[in-house]
Tab-separated table of C-alpha atoms and ligand atoms in Angstrom:
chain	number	residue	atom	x	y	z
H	1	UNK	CA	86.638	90.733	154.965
H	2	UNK	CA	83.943	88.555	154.669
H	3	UNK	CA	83.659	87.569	158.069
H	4	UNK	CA	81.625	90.668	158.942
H	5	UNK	CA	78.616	89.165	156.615
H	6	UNK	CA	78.937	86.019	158.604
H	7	UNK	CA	78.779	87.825	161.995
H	8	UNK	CA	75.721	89.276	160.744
H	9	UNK	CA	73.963	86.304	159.539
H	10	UNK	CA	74.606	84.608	163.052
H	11	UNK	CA	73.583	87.454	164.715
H	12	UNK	CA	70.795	88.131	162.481
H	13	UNK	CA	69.554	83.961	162.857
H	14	UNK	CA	70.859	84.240	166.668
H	15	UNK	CA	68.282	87.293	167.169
H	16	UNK	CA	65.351	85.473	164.846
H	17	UNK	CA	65.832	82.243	167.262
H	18	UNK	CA	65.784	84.404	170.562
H	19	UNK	CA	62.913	85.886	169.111
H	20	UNK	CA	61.000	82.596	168.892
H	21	UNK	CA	61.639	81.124	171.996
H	22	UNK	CA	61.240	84.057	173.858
H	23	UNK	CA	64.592	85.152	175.820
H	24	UNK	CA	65.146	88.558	176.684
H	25	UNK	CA	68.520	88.008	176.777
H	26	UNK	CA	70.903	85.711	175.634
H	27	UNK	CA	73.493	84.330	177.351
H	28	UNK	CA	75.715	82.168	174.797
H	29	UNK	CA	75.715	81.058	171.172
H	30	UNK	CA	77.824	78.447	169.892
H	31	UNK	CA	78.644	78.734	166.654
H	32	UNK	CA	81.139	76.165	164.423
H	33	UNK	CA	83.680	77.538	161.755
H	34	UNK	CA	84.808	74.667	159.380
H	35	UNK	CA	88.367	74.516	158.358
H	36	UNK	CA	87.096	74.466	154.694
H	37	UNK	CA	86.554	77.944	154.730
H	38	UNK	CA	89.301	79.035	156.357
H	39	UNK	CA	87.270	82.379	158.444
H	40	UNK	CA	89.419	84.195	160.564
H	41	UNK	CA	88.040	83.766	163.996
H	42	UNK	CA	89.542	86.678	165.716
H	43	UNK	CA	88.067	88.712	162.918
H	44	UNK	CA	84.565	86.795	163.098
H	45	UNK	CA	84.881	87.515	167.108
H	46	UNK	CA	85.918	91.454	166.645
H	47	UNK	CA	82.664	91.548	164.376
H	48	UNK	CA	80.440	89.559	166.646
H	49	UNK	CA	81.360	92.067	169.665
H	50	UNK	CA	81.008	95.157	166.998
H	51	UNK	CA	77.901	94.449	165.523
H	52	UNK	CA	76.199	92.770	168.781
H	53	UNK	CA	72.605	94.198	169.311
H	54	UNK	CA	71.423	95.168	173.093
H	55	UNK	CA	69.990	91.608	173.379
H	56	UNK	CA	73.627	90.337	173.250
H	57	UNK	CA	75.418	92.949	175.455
H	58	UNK	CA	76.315	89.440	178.429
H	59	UNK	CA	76.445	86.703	175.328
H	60	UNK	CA	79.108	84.438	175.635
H	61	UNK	CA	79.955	83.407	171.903
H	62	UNK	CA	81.504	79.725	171.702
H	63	UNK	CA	83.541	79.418	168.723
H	64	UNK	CA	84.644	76.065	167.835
H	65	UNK	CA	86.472	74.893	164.679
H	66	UNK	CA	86.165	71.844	163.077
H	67	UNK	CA	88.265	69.897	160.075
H	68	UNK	CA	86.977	69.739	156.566
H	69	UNK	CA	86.754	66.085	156.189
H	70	UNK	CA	86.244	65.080	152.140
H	71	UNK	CA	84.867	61.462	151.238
H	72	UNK	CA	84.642	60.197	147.893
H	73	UNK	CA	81.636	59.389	146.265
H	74	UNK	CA	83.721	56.750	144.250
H	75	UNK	CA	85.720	54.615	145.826
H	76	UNK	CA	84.878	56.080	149.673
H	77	UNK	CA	88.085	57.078	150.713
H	78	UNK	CA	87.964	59.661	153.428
H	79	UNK	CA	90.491	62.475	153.503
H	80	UNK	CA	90.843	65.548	155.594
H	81	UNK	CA	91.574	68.947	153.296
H	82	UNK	CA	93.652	70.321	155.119
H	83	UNK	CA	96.425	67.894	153.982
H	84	UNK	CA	96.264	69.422	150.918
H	85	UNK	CA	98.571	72.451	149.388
H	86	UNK	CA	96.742	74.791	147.692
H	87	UNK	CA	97.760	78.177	146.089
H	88	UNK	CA	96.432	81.478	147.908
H	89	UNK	CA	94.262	82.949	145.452
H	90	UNK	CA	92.597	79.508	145.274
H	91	UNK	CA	92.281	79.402	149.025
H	92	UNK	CA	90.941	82.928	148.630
H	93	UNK	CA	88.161	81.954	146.462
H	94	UNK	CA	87.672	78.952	148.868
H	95	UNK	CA	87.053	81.608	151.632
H	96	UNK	CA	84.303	82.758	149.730
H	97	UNK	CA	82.603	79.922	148.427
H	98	UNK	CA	83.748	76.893	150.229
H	99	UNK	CA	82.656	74.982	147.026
H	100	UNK	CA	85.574	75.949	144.935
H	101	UNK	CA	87.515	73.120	146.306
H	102	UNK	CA	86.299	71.306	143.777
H	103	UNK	CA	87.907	73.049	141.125
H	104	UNK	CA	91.581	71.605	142.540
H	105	UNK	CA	91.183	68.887	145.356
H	106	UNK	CA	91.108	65.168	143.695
H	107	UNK	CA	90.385	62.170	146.057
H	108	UNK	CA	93.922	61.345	146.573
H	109	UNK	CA	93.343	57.258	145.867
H	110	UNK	CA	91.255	57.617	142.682
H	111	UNK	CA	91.766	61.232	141.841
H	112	UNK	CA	88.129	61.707	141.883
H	113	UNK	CA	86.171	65.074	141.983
H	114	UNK	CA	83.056	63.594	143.053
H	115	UNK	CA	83.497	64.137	146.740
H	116	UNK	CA	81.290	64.954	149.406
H	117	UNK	CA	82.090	67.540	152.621
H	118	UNK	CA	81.242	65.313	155.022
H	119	UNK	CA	82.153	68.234	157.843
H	120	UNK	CA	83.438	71.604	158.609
H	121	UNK	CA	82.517	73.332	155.589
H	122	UNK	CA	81.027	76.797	156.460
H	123	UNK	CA	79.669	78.391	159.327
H	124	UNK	CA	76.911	77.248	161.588
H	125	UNK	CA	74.818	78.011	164.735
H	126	UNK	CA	75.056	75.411	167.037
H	127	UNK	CA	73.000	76.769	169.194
H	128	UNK	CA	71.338	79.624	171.376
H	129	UNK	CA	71.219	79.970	175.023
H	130	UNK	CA	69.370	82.645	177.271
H	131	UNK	CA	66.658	83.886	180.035
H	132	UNK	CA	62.984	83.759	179.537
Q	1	UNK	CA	71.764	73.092	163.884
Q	2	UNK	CA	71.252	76.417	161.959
Q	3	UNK	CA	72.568	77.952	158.811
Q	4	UNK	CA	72.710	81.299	159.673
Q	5	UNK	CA	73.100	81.842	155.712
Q	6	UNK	CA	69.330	81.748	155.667
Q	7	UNK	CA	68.051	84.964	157.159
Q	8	UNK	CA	70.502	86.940	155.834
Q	9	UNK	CA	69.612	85.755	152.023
Q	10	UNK	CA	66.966	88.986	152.362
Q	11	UNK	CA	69.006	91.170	154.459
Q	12	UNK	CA	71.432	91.296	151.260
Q	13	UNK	CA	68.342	91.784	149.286
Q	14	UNK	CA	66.764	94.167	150.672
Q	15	UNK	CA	68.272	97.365	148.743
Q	16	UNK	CA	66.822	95.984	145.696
Q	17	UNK	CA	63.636	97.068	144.664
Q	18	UNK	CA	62.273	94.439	142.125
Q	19	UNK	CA	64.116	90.988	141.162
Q	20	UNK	CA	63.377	89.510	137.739
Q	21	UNK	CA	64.213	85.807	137.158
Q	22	UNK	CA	65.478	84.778	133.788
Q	23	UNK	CA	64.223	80.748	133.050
Q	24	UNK	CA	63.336	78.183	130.989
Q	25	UNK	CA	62.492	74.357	131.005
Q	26	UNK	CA	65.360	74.008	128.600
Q	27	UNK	CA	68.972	74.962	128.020
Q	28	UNK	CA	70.133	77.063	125.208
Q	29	UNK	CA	66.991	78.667	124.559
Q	30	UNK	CA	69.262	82.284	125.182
Q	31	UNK	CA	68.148	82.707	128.838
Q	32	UNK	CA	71.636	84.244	129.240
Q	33	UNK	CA	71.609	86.170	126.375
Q	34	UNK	CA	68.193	88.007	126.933
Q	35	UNK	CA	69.516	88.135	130.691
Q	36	UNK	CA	72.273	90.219	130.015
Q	37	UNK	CA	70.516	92.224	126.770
Q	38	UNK	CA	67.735	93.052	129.368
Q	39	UNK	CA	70.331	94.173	131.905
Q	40	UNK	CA	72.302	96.521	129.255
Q	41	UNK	CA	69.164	97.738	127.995
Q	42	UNK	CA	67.390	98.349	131.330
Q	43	UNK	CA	70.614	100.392	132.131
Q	44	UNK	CA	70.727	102.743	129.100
Q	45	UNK	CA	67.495	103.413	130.095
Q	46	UNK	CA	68.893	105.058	133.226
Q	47	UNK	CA	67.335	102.045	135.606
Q	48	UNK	CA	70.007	100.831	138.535
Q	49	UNK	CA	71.126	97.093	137.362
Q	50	UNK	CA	72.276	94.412	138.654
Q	51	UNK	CA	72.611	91.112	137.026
Q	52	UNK	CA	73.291	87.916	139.069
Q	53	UNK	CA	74.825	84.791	136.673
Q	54	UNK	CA	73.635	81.735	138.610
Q	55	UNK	CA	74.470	79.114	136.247
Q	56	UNK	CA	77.415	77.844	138.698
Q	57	UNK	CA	78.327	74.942	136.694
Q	58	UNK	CA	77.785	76.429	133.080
Q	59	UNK	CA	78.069	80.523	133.824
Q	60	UNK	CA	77.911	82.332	130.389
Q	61	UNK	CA	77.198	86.375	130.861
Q	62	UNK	CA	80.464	87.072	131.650
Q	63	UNK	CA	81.077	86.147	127.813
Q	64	UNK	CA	78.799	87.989	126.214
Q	65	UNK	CA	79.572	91.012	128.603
Q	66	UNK	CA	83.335	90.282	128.393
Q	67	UNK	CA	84.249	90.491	132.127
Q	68	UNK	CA	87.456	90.880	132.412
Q	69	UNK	CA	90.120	91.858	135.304
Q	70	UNK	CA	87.419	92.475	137.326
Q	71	UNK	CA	86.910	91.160	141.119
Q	72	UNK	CA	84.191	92.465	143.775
Q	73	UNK	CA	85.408	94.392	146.461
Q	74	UNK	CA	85.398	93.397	149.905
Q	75	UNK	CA	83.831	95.534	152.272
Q	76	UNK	CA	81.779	93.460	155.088
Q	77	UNK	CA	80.960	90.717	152.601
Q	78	UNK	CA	81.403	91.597	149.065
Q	79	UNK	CA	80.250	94.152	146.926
Q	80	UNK	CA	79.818	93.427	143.212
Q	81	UNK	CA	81.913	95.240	140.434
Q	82	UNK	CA	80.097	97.263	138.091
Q	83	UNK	CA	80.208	97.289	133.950
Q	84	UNK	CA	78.691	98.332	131.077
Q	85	UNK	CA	76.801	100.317	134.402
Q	86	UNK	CA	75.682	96.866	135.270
Q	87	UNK	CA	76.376	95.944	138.538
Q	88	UNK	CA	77.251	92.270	138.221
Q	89	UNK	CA	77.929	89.097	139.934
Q	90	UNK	CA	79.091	85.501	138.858
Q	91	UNK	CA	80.936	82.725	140.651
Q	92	UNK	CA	83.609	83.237	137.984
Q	93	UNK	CA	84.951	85.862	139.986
Q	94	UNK	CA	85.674	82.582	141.892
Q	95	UNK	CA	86.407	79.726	139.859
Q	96	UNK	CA	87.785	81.560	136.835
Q	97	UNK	CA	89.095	79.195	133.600
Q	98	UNK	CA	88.265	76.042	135.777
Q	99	UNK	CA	85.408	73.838	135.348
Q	100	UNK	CA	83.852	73.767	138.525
Q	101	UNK	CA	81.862	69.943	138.873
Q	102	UNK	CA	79.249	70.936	141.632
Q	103	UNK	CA	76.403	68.274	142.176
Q	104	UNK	CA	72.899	69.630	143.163
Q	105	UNK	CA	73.203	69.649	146.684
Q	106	UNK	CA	76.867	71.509	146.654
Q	107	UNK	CA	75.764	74.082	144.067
Q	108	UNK	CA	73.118	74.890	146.490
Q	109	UNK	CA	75.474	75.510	149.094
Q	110	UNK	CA	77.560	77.311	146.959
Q	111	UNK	CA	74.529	79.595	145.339
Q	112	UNK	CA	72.814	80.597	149.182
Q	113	UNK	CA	76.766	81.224	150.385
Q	114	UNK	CA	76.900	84.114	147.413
Q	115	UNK	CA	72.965	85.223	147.814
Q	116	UNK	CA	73.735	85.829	151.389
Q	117	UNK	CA	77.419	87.570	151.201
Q	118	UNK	CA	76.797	89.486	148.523
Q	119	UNK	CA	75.850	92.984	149.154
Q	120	UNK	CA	74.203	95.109	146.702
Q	121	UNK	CA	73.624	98.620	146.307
Q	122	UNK	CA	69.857	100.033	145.771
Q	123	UNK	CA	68.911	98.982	142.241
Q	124	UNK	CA	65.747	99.407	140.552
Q	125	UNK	CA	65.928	95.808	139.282
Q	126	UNK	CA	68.233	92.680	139.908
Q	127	UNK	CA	68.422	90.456	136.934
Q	128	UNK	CA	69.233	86.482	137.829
Q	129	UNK	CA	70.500	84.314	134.917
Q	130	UNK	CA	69.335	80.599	135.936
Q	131	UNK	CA	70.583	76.843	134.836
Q	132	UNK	CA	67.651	75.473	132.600
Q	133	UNK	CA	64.547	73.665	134.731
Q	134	UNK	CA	63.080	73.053	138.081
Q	135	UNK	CA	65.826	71.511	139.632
Q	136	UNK	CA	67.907	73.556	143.120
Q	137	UNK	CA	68.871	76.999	141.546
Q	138	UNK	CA	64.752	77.669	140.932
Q	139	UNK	CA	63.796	75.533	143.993
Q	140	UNK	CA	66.355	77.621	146.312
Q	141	UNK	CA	65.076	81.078	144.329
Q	142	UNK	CA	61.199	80.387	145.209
Q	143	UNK	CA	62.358	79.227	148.576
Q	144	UNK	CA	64.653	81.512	149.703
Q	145	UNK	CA	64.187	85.116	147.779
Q	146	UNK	CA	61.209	87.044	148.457
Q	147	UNK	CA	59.585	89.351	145.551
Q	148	UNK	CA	60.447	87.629	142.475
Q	149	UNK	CA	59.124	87.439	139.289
Q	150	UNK	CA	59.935	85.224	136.740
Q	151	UNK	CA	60.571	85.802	133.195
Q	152	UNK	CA	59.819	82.789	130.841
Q	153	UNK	CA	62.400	82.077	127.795
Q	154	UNK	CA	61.306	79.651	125.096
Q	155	UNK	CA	62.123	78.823	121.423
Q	156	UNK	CA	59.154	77.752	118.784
Q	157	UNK	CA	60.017	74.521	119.242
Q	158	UNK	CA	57.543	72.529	120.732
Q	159	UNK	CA	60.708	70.560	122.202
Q	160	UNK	CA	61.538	73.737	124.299
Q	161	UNK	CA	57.832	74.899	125.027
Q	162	UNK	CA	57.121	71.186	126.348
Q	163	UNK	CA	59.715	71.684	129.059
Q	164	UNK	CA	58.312	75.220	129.690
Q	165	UNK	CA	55.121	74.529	129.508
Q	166	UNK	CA	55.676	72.325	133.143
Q	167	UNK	CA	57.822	74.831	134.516
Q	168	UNK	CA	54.755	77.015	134.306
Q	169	UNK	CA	52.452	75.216	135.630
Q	170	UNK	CA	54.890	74.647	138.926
Q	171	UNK	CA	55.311	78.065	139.047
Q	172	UNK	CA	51.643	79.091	138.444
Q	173	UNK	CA	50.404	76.094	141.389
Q	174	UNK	CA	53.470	78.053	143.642
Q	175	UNK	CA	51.342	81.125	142.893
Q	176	UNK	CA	54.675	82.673	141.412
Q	177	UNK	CA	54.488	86.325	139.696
Q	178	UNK	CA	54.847	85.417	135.713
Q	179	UNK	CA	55.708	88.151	133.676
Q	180	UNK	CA	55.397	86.508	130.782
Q	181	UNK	CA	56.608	84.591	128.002
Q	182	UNK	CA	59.514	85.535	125.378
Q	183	UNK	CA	59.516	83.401	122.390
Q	184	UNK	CA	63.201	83.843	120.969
Q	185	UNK	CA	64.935	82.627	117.866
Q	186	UNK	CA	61.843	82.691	116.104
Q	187	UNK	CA	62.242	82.088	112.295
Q	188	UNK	CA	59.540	82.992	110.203
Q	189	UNK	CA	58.917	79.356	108.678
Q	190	UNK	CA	58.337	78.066	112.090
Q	191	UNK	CA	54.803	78.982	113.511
Q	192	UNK	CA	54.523	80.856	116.575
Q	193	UNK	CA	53.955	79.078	119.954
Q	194	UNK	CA	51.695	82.437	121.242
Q	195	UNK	CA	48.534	80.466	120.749
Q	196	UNK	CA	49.402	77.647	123.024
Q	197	UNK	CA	50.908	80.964	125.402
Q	198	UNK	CA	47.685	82.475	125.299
Q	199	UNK	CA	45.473	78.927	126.224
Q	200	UNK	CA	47.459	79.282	129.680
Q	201	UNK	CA	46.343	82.966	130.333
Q	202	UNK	CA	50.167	84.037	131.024
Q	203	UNK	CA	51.311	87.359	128.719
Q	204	UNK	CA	53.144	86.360	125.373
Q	205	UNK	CA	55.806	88.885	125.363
Q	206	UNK	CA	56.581	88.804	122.058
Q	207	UNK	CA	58.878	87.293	119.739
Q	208	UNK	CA	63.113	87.790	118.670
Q	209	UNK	CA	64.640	87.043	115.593
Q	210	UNK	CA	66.917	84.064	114.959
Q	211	UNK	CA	69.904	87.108	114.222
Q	212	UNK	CA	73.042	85.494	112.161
Q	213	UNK	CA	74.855	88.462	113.973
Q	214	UNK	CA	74.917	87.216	117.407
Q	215	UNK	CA	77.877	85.251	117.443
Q	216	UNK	CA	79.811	88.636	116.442
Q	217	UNK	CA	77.942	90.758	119.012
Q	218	UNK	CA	79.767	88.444	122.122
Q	219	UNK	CA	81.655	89.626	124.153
Q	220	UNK	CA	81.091	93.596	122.318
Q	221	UNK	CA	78.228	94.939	124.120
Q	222	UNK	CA	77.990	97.635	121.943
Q	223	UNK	CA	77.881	95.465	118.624
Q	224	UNK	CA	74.747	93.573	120.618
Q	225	UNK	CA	73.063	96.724	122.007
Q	226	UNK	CA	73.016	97.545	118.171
Q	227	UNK	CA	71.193	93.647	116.747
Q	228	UNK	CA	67.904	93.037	115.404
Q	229	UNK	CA	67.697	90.876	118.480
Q	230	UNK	CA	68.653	93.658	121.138
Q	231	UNK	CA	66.603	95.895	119.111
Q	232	UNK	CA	63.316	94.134	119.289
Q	233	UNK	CA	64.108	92.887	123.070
Q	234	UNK	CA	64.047	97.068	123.832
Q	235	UNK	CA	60.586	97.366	122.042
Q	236	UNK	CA	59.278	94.880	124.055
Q	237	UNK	CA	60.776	95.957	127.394
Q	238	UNK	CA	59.377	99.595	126.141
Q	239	UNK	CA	55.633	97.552	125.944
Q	240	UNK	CA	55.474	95.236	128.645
Q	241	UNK	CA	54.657	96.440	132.324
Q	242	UNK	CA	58.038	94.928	133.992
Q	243	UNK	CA	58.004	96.734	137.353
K	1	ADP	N1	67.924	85.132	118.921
K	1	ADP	C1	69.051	84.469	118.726
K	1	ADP	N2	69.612	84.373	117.503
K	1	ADP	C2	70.749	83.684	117.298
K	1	ADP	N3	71.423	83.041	118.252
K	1	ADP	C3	70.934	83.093	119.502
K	1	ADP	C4	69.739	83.800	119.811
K	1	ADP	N4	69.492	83.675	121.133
K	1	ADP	C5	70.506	82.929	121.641
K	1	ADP	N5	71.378	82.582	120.662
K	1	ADP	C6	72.563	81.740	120.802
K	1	ADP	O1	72.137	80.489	121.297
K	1	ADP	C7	73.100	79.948	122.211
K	1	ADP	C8	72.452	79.673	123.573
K	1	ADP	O2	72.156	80.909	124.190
K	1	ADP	P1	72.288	81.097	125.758
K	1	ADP	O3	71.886	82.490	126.062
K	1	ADP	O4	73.598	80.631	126.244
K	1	ADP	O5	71.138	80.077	126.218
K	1	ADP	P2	70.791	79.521	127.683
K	1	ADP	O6	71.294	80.497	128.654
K	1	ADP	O7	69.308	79.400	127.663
K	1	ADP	O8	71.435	78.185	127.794
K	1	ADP	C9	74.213	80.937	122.285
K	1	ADP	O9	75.216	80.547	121.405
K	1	ADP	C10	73.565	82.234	121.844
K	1	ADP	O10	74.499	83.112	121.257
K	2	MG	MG1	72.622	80.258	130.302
K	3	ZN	ZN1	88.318	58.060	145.446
């Protein structure tokens, strides 16, 4: 369960940012999930609230998702992944490393693999709210 | 925007006590094969290894280690499998059989997504097997790990030690710990490149044999413990000040 690392990392760049802009206490952080890696929010959430430091004990967290949208680098067809079937260990691996979609997704005019993830690839920290 | 990614990169790190980087200005110098010779020997010497393969788009020390049937646990990120009392890490747990056609910028992603999930045990020493040059892999390495130090790779060519040559000087201007330099597949009708070593001030480690036997010894890390090649690495590691 993976998702515990990411709650840490957000929490861990969530307390760095605090830090640096000097809020005692923080009272939301947004934070973006792309589809691409498929995180299970309600487990990201549970680990948020779990591993949630004093300076977060009021923080709202914001989690939004967002689609994986592919383009390719060939002909420029844009393409969203989730259209795609995909076996589950592959998906699995995808969970881990969003970039082992391009083992198995092709852009599906040209059948290209040179694509680029235009959006909602990983997780990100949108951004940090709080009290001086 | 943040990548929360970022600050965790040393948070995942931070059980491990020294981190030695494997490189070279060229490709098939044996970067992965003294990577994962180091690693086995560094073990039998009762040091806690871990060896990180990342070559994403070309990984080769699961080969001559013969990973097989192995996958990292999961366990608040992922924890990596252990062999040969190696613990060890690869993307391959990932892609498997499939060639995996990452450009720079993706293989980046893809390398600080597994620096900052992966969490490692205390070891003595964390062994990273890089892609040939200066391009992402080394860039993210000096950018994002703190504490490493990087050990050279070259052949006697002057083909191979032209590429390295640069790659030290980046590294030397970055101020970058140098361990030193391994000349390998050295063949005694070829002269030695330790001269030219020496002009930079950086340590010449010391030579390896061209061995006809390596091709047998893949994949059977007993068979390469047991080389001239593995053999001489160990009396070098025995010599040089490592950590
Ligand atoms: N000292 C040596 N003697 C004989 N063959 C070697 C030696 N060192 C490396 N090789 C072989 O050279 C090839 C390239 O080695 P590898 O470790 O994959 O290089 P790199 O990681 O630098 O690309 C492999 O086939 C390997 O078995
Ligand atoms: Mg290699
Ligand atoms: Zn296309």
């Amino acid at each position: 369960m993976h998702e515990w690392a990411l709650a840490e990392a957000v929490l861990s760049s969530a307390t760095e940012i605090a830090e640096k802009e000097g809020l005692s206490e923080v009272t939301e952080v947004k934070i973006t999930v792309g589809e691409l890696q498929q995180i299970e929010v309600d487990i990201l959430e549970f680990a948020l609230s779990q591993l949630k430091t004093a300076k977060f004990g009021k923080t709202k967290f914001k989690i939004e998702t967002k689609k994986a949208e592919l383009k390719c680098r060939v002909c420029d067809h844009r393409w969203f992944f989730g259209e795609q079937k995909i076996d589950r260990e592959t998906a699995e691996a995808i969970h881990f490393v969003p970039e082992i979609a391009y083992i198995c997704t092709r852009c599906p005019e040209c059948g290209s693999p040179d694509f680029e993830i235009m959006q909602g690839r990983g997780v990100w920290l949108e951004r940090v709210k709080g009290v001086k | 925007m943040v990548d929360p990614r970022i600050s965790s990169i040393n948070e995942s790190l931070k059980e491990i006590r020294n981190i030695i980087t494997v490189v070279s200005g060229k490709g098939g110098v044996g970067k992965s094969l003294v990577a994962s010779t180091l690693a086995l020997t560094l073990a039998k010497k009762n040091y806690k290894v871990g060896l990180f393969d990342l070559d994403f788009t070309s990984p080769s020390t699961h080969i001559i280690l013969n990973i097989q049937g192995l996958q990292p646990k999961e366990e608040k990120g992922i924890v990596p499998p252990k062999v040969h009392d190696v613990s060890y890490m690869s993307i391959i747990f990932y892609s498997g059989q499939y060639s995996l056609p990452l450009r720079a910028a993706d293989a980046s992603n893809a390398l600080i997504e597994l620096l900052s999930i992966t969490r490692w045990e205390q070891q003595d020493v964390l062994i990273l097997d890089m892609p040939p040059g200066i391009s992402d892999a080394t860039l993210d390495i000096i950018r994002f790990v703190k504490r490493i130090q990087f050990f050279i790779v070259t052949t006697p060519s002057q083909l191979a030690y032209a590429t390295v040559e640069k790659l030290l000087d980046l590294l030397s201007e970055l101020r970058m710990p140098i361990i030193g330099i391994l000349e390998n597949m050295k063949r005694t009708s070829l002269p030695s490149i330790e001269a030219q070593v020496e002009q930079k001030a950086i340590r010449f480690l010391g030579d390896l044999p061209f061995d006809e036997k390596i091709e047998e010894a893949i994949g059977n890390t007993e068979v390469l413990l047991d080389t001239a090649f593995a053999r001489k690495l160990e009396e070098i590691v025995s010599k040089t000040p490592l950590f």
